[in-house]
Amino acid sequence: MREKTSHILVIMGTRNKGWEDLIAGLKKHKDFIPYVTASISEAVMIIKNEPIHIVICDYDLPRDSLKFLRKVKFLKPYIEMIFLSENVNLSKATEAMKEGAYDFYQLPVDKRLLHTVIDKAIEKQILFFEKSALVLKIQEQFDYRNIIGRSKAIKHVVDIVSSVAQKNVNILISGETGTGKELVASAIHYNSPRSAKPFIKLNCA
């Protein structure tokens, strides 16, 4: 579910009417809380310490805009970054988008367009959080520690699951019907390096 307010960090280059109009528009919007800086080091501190959702950055301000983008994504992968530039070209925009930028626009940018883009970026961010929550729920459900039992045999099974899950080997699980073979198989998969890949169940009966 989306929070009522979106925290937006603006990293502006040379102060001009385009940037001033952009910032004024964000400040007037009832659902936006803008942070403004012209310093990359200060921007990094804000990203680390504040609940930033969107970064709007002058593409020409950092010495290496793509390196800065990668750093932001490393710090907080859910943050969406929108680049603005007075001199947009296809090569710049394509490279930035490949590295994970949400969008790239010519400055000055239409206020309504920018606000619409921000809303869409927030929607994408919501999907990111929902997916992360679902993955966590699945991981918790199939955590090998959730295999219930106090006997030495069950504890031995748990030890084996935790050990083999990290290995690139074929595994045969045998046992009577209803003894939890599918749970063990799921636990192995979701605790393995391949957990992000599909887990295909096939009933051969």
XYZ file of C-alpha atoms in Angstrom:
205
model
C 0.000 0.000 0.000
C 1.351 3.436 -0.969
C 2.255 5.942 1.717
C 0.366 9.214 1.485
C 3.536 11.253 0.989
C 6.470 10.650 -1.345
C 9.916 11.841 -0.267
C 11.767 13.241 -3.267
C 15.422 14.215 -3.356
C 16.338 16.820 -5.979
C 20.031 17.069 -6.863
C 20.258 20.190 -8.957
C 23.085 21.560 -11.033
C 23.380 25.210 -11.996
C 20.490 27.123 -10.472
C 18.221 28.276 -13.276
C 14.530 28.832 -13.916
C 13.999 25.224 -14.980
C 15.206 23.853 -11.656
C 13.513 26.603 -9.636
C 10.141 25.920 -11.302
C 10.577 22.173 -10.751
C 11.338 22.589 -7.049
C 8.505 25.100 -6.574
C 6.087 22.634 -8.179
C 7.190 19.825 -5.869
C 6.838 22.042 -2.795
C 3.284 22.986 -3.770
C 2.202 19.363 -4.268
C 0.431 18.141 -1.134
C 1.747 14.562 -1.458
C 5.416 15.400 -2.091
C 8.107 16.157 0.493
C 11.126 17.536 -1.404
C 14.755 17.608 -0.259
C 17.073 19.840 -2.281
C 20.856 19.816 -2.588
C 23.551 20.645 -5.115
C 26.119 18.389 -3.444
C 26.575 14.706 -4.300
C 28.159 13.942 -0.915
C 25.229 15.596 0.865
C 22.822 13.704 -1.396
C 24.401 10.402 -0.331
C 23.966 11.331 3.344
C 20.314 12.244 2.754
C 19.709 8.937 0.958
C 21.291 7.039 3.849
C 19.372 8.873 6.589
C 16.007 9.849 5.099
C 13.105 7.765 3.693
C 13.741 8.837 0.096
C 11.519 7.300 -2.591
C 12.577 9.183 -5.734
C 15.804 10.924 -6.761
C 15.677 13.615 -9.457
C 19.231 14.357 -10.522
C 20.991 16.660 -12.958
C 22.759 14.139 -15.193
C 25.671 16.510 -15.733
C 26.320 17.250 -12.044
C 28.169 14.137 -10.781
C 31.570 13.436 -12.310
C 30.214 10.005 -13.177
C 26.408 9.936 -13.202
C 26.169 6.199 -13.854
C 28.554 5.414 -10.995
C 26.388 7.563 -8.726
C 23.270 5.737 -9.956
C 24.853 2.381 -9.123
C 25.772 3.652 -5.648
C 22.190 4.774 -4.986
C 20.872 1.380 -6.122
C 23.419 -0.346 -3.877
C 22.378 1.718 -0.850
C 18.637 1.420 -1.439
C 17.647 -0.727 -4.450
C 14.025 0.428 -4.334
C 14.848 4.092 -5.019
C 13.882 5.183 -8.532
C 16.077 7.793 -10.205
C 14.975 10.311 -12.817
C 17.734 12.126 -14.702
C 17.307 15.595 -16.186
C 19.706 17.347 -18.532
C 19.767 20.511 -20.616
C 21.568 18.546 -23.326
C 19.822 15.205 -23.714
C 20.981 12.772 -26.358
C 19.906 9.214 -27.129
C 23.223 7.716 -26.061
C 23.058 9.336 -22.605
C 19.452 8.298 -22.034
C 19.914 4.725 -23.267
C 22.982 4.142 -21.116
C 21.284 5.541 -18.023
C 18.160 3.414 -18.528
C 20.278 0.283 -18.981
C 21.937 0.984 -15.629
C 18.573 1.219 -13.882
C 17.432 4.848 -14.200
C 13.654 5.126 -14.272
C 13.531 7.872 -16.918
C 15.462 10.686 -18.593
C 14.081 14.092 -19.643
C 15.139 17.361 -21.190
C 15.252 20.325 -18.820
C 13.056 22.316 -18.411
C 10.453 19.583 -17.985
C 6.676 20.069 -17.892
C 5.467 20.052 -14.269
C 2.427 17.853 -14.941
C 4.513 15.358 -16.893
C 7.091 15.146 -14.108
C 4.431 14.613 -11.439
C 2.857 11.847 -13.536
C 6.260 10.190 -13.981
C 6.867 10.363 -10.224
C 3.503 8.696 -9.554
C 4.321 5.895 -11.997
C 7.765 5.433 -10.448
C 6.131 5.130 -7.026
C 3.756 2.479 -8.417
C 6.771 0.516 -9.664
C 8.329 0.889 -6.232
C 5.200 -0.539 -4.586
C 5.535 -3.632 -6.795
C 9.176 -3.929 -5.691
C 8.134 -3.951 -2.016
C 5.266 -6.385 -2.648
C 7.595 -8.773 -4.474
C 10.212 -8.493 -1.708
C 7.565 -9.207 0.925
C 6.327 -12.230 -1.029
C 9.849 -13.617 -1.460
C 10.486 -13.155 2.281
C 7.208 -14.895 3.111
C 8.112 -17.835 0.878
C 11.593 -18.022 2.381
C 10.169 -18.001 5.897
C 7.606 -20.639 4.976
C 10.278 -22.961 3.628
C 13.011 -22.143 6.112
C 14.548 -25.499 7.045
C 14.162 -24.483 10.703
C 10.378 -24.738 10.218
C 10.641 -28.501 9.770
C 8.959 -29.496 13.014
C 10.198 -32.320 15.185
C 12.262 -33.013 18.267
C 13.560 -36.469 17.498
C 17.181 -37.131 16.622
C 16.063 -38.278 13.166
C 14.309 -34.960 12.391
C 17.246 -32.964 13.693
C 19.475 -35.046 11.455
C 17.232 -34.234 8.462
C 17.421 -30.502 9.274
C 21.214 -30.693 9.454
C 21.335 -32.444 6.077
C 18.955 -29.908 4.466
C 21.007 -26.943 5.703
C 24.173 -28.598 4.418
C 23.104 -29.779 0.951
C 21.075 -26.633 0.128
C 24.293 -24.753 -0.605
C 25.772 -27.475 -2.810
C 25.391 -27.956 -6.558
C 24.440 -31.647 -6.447
C 21.495 -33.873 -7.363
C 19.454 -34.917 -4.333
C 17.175 -37.938 -3.903
C 14.602 -37.703 -1.096
C 12.859 -40.955 -0.202
C 10.247 -41.855 2.379
C 6.692 -42.978 2.970
C 3.698 -40.926 1.812
C 2.975 -38.015 4.168
C 6.381 -37.893 5.808
C 7.211 -34.438 4.408
C 9.328 -35.127 1.320
C 7.843 -32.141 -0.548
C 8.486 -29.846 2.432
C 12.105 -30.980 2.547
C 12.487 -30.470 -1.227
C 11.002 -26.952 -0.957
C 13.234 -26.134 1.990
C 16.311 -27.202 0.032
C 15.335 -25.120 -2.997
C 14.395 -21.930 -1.130
C 17.571 -22.045 0.942
C 19.818 -22.637 -2.064
C 21.635 -20.151 -4.359
C 18.944 -20.962 -6.967
C 16.066 -19.811 -4.752
C 15.171 -16.954 -7.123
C 14.673 -19.421 -9.985
C 11.498 -21.467 -10.587
C 10.881 -24.570 -8.506
C 8.963 -27.082 -10.628
C 6.929 -29.796 -8.881
C 5.947 -32.841 -10.935
C 3.772 -35.678 -9.627
C 4.937 -38.848 -11.384
C 2.409 -41.161 -9.705
